[in-house]
Tab-separated table of C-alpha atoms and ligand atoms in Angstrom:
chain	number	residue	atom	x	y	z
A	6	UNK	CA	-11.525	6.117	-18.197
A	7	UNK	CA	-12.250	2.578	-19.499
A	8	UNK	CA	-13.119	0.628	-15.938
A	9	UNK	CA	-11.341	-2.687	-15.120
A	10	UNK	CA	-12.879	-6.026	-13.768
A	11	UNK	CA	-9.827	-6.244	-10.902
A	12	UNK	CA	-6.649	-4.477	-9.306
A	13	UNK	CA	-3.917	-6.948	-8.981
A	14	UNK	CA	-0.769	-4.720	-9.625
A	15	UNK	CA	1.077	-1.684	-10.501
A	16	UNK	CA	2.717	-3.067	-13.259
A	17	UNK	CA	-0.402	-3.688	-15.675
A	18	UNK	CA	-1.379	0.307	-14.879
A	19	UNK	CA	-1.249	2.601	-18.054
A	20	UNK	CA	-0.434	6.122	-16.719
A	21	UNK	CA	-3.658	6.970	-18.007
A	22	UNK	CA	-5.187	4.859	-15.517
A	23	UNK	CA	-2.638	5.764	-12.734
A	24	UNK	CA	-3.226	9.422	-13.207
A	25	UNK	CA	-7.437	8.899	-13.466
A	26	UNK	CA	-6.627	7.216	-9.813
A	27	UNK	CA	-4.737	9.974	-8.322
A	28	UNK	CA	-7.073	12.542	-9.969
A	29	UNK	CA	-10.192	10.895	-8.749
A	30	UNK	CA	-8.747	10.198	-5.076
A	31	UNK	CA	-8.608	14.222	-4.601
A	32	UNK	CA	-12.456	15.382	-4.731
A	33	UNK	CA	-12.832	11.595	-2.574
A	34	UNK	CA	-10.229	13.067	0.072
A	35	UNK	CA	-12.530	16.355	-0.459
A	36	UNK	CA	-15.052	14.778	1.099
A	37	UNK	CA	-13.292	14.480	4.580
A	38	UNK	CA	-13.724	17.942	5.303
A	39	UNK	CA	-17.894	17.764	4.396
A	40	UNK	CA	-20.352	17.161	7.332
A	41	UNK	CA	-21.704	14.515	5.341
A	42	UNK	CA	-18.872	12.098	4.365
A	43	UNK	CA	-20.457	9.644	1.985
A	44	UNK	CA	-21.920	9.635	-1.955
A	45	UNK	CA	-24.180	7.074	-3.302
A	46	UNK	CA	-21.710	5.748	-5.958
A	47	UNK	CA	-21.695	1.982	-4.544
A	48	UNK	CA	-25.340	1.676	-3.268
A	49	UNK	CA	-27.020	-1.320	-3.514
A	50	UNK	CA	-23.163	-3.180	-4.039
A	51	UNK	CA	-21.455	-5.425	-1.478
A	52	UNK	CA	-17.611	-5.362	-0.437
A	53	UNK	CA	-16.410	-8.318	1.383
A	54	UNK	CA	-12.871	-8.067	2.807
A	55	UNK	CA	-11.110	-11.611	3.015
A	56	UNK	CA	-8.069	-11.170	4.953
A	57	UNK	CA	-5.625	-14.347	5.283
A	58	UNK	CA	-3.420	-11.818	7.160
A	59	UNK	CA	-3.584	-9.626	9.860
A	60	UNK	CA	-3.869	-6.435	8.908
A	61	UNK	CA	-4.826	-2.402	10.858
A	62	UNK	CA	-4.673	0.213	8.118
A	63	UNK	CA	-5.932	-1.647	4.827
A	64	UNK	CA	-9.007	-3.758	6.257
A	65	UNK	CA	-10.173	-0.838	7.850
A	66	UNK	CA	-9.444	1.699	5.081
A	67	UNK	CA	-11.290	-0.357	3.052
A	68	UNK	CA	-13.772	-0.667	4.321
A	69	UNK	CA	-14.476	3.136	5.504
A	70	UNK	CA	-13.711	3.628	1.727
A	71	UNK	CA	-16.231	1.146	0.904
A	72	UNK	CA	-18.929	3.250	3.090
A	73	UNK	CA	-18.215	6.426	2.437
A	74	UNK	CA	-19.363	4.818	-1.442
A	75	UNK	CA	-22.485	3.777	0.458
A	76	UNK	CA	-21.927	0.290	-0.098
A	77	UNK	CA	-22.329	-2.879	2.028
A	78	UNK	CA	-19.585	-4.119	3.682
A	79	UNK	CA	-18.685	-7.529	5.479
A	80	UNK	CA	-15.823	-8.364	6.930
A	81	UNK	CA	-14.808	-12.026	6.473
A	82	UNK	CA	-13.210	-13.383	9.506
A	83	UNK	CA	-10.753	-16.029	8.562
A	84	UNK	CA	-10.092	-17.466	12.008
A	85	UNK	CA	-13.522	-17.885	12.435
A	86	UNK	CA	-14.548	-19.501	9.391
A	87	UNK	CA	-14.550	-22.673	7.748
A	88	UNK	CA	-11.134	-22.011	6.272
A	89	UNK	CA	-9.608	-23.461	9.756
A	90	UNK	CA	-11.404	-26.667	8.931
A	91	UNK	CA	-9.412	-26.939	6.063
A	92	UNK	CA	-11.777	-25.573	3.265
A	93	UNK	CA	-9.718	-24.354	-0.072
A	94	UNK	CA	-9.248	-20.500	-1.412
A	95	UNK	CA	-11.020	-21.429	-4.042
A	96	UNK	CA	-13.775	-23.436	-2.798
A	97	UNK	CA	-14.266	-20.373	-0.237
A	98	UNK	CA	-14.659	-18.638	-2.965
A	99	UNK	CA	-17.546	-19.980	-4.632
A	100	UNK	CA	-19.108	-19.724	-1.462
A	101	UNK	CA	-19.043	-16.096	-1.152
A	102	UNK	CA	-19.853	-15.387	-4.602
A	103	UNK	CA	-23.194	-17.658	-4.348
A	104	UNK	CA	-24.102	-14.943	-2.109
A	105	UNK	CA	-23.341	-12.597	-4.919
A	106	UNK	CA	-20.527	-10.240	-3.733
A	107	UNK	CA	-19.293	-7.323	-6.087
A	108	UNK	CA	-15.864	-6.399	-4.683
A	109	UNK	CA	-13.894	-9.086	-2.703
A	110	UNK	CA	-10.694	-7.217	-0.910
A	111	UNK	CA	-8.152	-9.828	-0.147
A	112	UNK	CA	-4.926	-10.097	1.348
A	113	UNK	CA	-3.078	-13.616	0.864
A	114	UNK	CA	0.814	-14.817	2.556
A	115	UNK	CA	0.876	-16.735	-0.719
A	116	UNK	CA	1.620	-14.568	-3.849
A	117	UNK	CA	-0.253	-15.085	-6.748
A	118	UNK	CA	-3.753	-15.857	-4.701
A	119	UNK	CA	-5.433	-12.479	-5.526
A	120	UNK	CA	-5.131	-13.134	-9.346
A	121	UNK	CA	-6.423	-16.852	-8.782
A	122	UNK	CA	-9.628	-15.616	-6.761
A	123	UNK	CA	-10.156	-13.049	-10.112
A	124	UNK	CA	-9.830	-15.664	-12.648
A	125	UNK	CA	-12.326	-17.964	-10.618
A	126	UNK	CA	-14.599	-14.547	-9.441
A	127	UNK	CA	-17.512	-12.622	-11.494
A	128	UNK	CA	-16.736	-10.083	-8.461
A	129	UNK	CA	-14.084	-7.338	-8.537
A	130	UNK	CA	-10.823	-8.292	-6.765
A	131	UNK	CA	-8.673	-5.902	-5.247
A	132	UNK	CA	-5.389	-7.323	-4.156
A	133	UNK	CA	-4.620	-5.832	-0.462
A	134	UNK	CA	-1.230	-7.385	-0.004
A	135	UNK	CA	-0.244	-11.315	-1.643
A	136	UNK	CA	3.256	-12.550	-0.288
A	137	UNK	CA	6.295	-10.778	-1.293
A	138	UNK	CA	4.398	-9.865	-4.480
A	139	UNK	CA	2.023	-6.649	-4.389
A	140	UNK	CA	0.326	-4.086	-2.612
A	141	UNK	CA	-0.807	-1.892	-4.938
A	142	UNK	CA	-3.517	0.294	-3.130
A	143	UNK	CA	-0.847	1.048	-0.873
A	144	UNK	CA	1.533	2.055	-3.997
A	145	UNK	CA	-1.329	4.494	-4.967
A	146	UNK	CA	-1.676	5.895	-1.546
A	147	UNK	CA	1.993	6.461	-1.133
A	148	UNK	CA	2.105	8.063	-4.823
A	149	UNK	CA	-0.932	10.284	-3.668
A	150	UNK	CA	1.057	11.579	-0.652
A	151	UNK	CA	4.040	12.671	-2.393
A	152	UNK	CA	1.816	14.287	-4.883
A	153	UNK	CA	0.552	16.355	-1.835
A	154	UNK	CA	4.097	17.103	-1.092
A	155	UNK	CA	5.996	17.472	-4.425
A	156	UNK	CA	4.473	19.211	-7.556
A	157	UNK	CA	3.891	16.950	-10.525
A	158	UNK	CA	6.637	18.234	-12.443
A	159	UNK	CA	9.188	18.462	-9.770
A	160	UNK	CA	11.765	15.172	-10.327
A	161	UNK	CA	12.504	14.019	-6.816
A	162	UNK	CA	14.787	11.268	-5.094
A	163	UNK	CA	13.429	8.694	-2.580
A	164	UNK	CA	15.508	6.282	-0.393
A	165	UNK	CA	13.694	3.562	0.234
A	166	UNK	CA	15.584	1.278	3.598
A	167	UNK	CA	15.259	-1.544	4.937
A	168	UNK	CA	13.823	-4.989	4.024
A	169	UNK	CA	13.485	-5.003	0.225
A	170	UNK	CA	13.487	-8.477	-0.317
A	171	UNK	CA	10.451	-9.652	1.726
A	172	UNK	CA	8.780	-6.486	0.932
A	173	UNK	CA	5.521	-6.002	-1.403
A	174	UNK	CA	5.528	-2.862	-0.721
A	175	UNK	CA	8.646	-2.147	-1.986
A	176	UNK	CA	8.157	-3.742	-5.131
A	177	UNK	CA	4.874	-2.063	-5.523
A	178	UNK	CA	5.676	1.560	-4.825
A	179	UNK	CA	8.623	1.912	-6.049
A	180	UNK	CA	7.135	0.250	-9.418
A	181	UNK	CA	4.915	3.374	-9.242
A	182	UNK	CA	6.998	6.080	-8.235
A	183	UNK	CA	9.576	4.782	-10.910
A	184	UNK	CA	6.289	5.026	-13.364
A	185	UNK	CA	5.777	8.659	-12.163
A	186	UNK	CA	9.357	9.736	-12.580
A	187	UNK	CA	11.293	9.803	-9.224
A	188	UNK	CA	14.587	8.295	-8.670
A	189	UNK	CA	14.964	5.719	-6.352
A	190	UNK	CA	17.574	4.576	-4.011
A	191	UNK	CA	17.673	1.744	-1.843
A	192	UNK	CA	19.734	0.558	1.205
A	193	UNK	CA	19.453	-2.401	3.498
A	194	UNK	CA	21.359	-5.786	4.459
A	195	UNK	CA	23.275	-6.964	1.666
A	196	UNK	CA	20.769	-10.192	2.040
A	197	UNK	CA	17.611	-8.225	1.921
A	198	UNK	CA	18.723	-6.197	-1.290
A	199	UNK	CA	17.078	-8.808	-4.029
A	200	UNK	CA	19.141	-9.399	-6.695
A	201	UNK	CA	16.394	-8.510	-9.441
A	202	UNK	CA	15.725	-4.948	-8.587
A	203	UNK	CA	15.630	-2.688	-11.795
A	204	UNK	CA	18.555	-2.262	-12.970
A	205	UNK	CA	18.568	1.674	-12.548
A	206	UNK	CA	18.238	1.575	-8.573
A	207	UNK	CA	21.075	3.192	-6.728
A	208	UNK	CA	22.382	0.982	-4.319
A	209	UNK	CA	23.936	2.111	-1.090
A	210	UNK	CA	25.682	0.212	1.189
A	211	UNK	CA	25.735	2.964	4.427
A	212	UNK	CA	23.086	5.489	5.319
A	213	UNK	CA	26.010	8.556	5.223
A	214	UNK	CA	26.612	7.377	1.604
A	215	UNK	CA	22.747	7.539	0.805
A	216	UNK	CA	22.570	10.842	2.647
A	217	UNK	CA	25.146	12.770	-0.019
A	218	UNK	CA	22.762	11.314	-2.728
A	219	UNK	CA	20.205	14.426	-1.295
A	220	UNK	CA	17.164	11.899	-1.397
A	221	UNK	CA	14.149	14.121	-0.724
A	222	UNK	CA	12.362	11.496	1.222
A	223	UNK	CA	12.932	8.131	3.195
A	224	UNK	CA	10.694	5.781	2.867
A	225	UNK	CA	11.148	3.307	5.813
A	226	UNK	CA	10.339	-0.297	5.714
A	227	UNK	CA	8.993	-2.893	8.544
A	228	UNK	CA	11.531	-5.553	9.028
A	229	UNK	CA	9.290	-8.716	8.431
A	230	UNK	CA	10.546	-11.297	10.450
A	231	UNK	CA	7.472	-13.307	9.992
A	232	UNK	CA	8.675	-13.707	6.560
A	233	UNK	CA	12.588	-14.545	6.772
A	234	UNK	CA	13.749	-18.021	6.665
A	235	UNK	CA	17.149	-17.238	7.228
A	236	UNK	CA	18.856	-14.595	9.547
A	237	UNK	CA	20.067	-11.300	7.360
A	238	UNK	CA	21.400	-9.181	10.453
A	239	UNK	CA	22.517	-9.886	13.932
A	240	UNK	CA	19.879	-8.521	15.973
A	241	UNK	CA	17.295	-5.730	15.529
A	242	UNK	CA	19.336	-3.859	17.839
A	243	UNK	CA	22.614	-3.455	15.557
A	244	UNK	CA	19.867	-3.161	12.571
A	245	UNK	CA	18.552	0.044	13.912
A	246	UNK	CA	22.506	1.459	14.819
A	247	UNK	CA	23.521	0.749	11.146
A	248	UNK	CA	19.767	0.984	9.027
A	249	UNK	CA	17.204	3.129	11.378
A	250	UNK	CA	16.811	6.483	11.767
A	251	UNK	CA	18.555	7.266	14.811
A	252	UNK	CA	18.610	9.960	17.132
A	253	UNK	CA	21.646	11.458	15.426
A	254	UNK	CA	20.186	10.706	12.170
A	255	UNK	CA	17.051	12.395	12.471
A	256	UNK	CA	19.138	15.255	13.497
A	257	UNK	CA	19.989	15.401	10.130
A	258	UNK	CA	17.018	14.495	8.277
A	259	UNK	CA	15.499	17.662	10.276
A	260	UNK	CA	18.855	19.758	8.963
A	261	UNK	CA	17.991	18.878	5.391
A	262	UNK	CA	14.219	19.104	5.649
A	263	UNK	CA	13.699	15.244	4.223
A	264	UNK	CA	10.066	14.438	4.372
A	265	UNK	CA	9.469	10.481	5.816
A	266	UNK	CA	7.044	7.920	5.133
A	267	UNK	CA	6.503	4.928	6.106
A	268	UNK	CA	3.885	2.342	5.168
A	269	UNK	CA	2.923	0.937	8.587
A	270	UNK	CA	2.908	-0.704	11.254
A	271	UNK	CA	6.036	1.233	12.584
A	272	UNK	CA	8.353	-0.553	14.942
A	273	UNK	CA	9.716	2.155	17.029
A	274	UNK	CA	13.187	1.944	18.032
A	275	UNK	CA	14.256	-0.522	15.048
A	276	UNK	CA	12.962	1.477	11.786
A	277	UNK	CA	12.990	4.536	13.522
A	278	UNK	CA	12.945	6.566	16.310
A	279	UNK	CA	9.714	7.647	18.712
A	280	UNK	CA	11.077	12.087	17.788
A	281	UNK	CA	10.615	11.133	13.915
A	282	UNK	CA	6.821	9.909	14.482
A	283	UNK	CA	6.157	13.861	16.303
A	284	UNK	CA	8.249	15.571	13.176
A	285	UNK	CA	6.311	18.018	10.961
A	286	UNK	CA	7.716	16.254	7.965
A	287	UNK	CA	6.772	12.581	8.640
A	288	UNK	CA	3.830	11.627	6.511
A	289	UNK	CA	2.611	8.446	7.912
A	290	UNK	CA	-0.664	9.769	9.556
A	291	UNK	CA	-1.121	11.792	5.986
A	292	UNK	CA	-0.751	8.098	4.317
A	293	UNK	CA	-3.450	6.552	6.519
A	294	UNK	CA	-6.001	9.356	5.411
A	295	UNK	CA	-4.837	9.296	1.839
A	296	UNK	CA	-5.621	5.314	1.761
A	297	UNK	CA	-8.834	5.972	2.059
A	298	UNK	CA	-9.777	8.160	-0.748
A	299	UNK	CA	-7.301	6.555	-2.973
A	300	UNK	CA	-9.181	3.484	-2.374
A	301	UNK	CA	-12.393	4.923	-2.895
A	302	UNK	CA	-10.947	6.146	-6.400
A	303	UNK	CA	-10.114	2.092	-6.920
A	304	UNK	CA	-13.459	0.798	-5.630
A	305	UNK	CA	-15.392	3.947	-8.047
A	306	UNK	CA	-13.397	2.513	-11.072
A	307	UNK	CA	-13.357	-0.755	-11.309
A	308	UNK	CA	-16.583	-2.942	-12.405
A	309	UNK	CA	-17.507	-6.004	-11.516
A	310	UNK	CA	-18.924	-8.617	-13.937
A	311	UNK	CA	-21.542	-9.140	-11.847
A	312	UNK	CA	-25.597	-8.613	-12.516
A	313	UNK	CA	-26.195	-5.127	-13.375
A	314	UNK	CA	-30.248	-5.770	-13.468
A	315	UNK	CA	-32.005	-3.519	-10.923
A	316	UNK	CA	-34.399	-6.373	-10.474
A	317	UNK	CA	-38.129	-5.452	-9.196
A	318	UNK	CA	-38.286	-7.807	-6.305
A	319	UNK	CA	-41.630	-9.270	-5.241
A	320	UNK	CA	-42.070	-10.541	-1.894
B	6	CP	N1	0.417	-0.826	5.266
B	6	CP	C1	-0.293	-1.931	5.551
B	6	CP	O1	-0.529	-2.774	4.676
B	6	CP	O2	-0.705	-2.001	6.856
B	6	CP	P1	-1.615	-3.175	7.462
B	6	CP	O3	-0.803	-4.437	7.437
B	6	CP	O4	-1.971	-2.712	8.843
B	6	CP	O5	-2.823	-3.309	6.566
């Protein structure tokens, strides 16, 4: 498969490319189970994540991924840089590619700042999360998991609930699932429904409505409050009565044997709650593994425009 320069987003993936990703990411996850976890792929390269964001599961899965390649890895700390002082994306930038980076991982509130950084960057960019925009290691990740679940061939439903409108994640995986053939539904306050979605999204308005659909997994979303200007439901009390997955609800997600993920961090008691986090189908520890070797697959293909020379060096 052809490398690319950066990851930005699903959309721009051939399925070529999006099945080379999966395929790779299963020898990678392979690798788990050895005594010895890492390969020399990325030796000699340096990964710098450059996180605007807080963030557990992606910083950290990156950068495991990024060792396991044997590469270098440094962790930019945004609160403790010069960025607090008022220096620009771009001009941060520069900086960090004078010291002559080859991946730079970012995550960005602002949408549109990954693809910015690769226009302006010799380095590869991976985009960890921009705004409402893209996420689309964690697209890959989640597309991995159901792979591990569902056969290729088998055509599958997913509910996706919760906050739609605010969510990259959304946008991202079910841009990728769509891709790979599933059907997908979506429920959530009316306000938090955006009006764009593709046009072939089921809407449902109540969670018994979305249950006679016979989705085959939920996918449960964080409610972002950081990111909502306005108020879209009364209190995250009466969201998790009318949108989690209650006590009586789970009952019936067990009945019906619906697998759940979720993409993390889980708020338990408003998405969900704490029973669905011990059932045998939830798939949100399987997700964190599967984001690493999925994003070892990303960091193995793509290739960065910088020096390739293995220079002699004199000292
Ligand atoms: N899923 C996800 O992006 O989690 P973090 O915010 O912890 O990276």
């Amino acid at each position: 498969m052809e490398p690319r320069k950066d990851l930005l987003d699903i959309e721009s993936l051939s399925s070529e490319e999006i099945e080379f990703l999966l395929k790779t990411a299963g020898p990678f996850k392979d690798l788990f189970e050895k005594s010895v976890k890492k390969v020399p792929t990325l030796r000699g390269k340096s990964v710098l994540t450059l996180f605007y964001e807080p963030s557990t599961r992606t910083r950290s899965s990156f950068e495991i991924a990024a060792k396991r390649l044997s590469a270098d890895v440094t962790n930019f700390s945004v609160a403790a840089s010069s960025v607090v002082k008022g220096e620009s994306v771009l001009d941060t930038v520069d900086t960090l590619q004078a010291m002559k980076v080859d991946y730079i991982i970012v995550r960005h509130p602002a949408s549109g700042i990954p693809n910015l950084i690769a226009k302006h960057a010799n380095a590869s960019v991976v985009n960890a999360g921009d705004g409402f925009h893209a996420h689309p290691t964690q697209a890959l990740l989640d597309a991995f998991t159901l792979r591990e679940v569902f056969p290729k061939s088998a055509r599958k439903r997913v509910l996706i609930v919760g906050d739609i409108l605010h969510s990259r994640v959304a946008r991202s995986t079910s841009t990728l699932f769509r891709k790979l053939g599933v059907e997908v539904g979506v429920l959530g306050p009316g306000g938090l429904i955006p009006d764009g979605k593709p046009k072939e999204f089921k809407v449902f308005r109540s969670f018994d409505e979305a249950f006679e659909w016979k989705p085959d997994l939920i996918y449960l979303l964080r409610i972002q409050l950081e990111r909502q200007k306005a108020q879209f439901f009364p209190s995250l009390h009466e969201y998790h009565q009318v949108y989690g997955v209650t006590n009586e609800r789970f009952a019936r997600v067990e009945k019906e044997g619906i697998w759940i993920m979720h993409p993390g961090p889980v708020n338990r008691g408003v998405e969900l709650v704490d029973n669905v986090m011990r059932y045998e189908r939830c798939l949100i520890n399987q997700q964190v593994e599967n984001g690493i070797a999925t994003r070892m697959a990303v960091l193995y293909w793509l290739k960065p425009q910088t020096s390739s020379r293995e220079a002699e060096v004199e000292v």
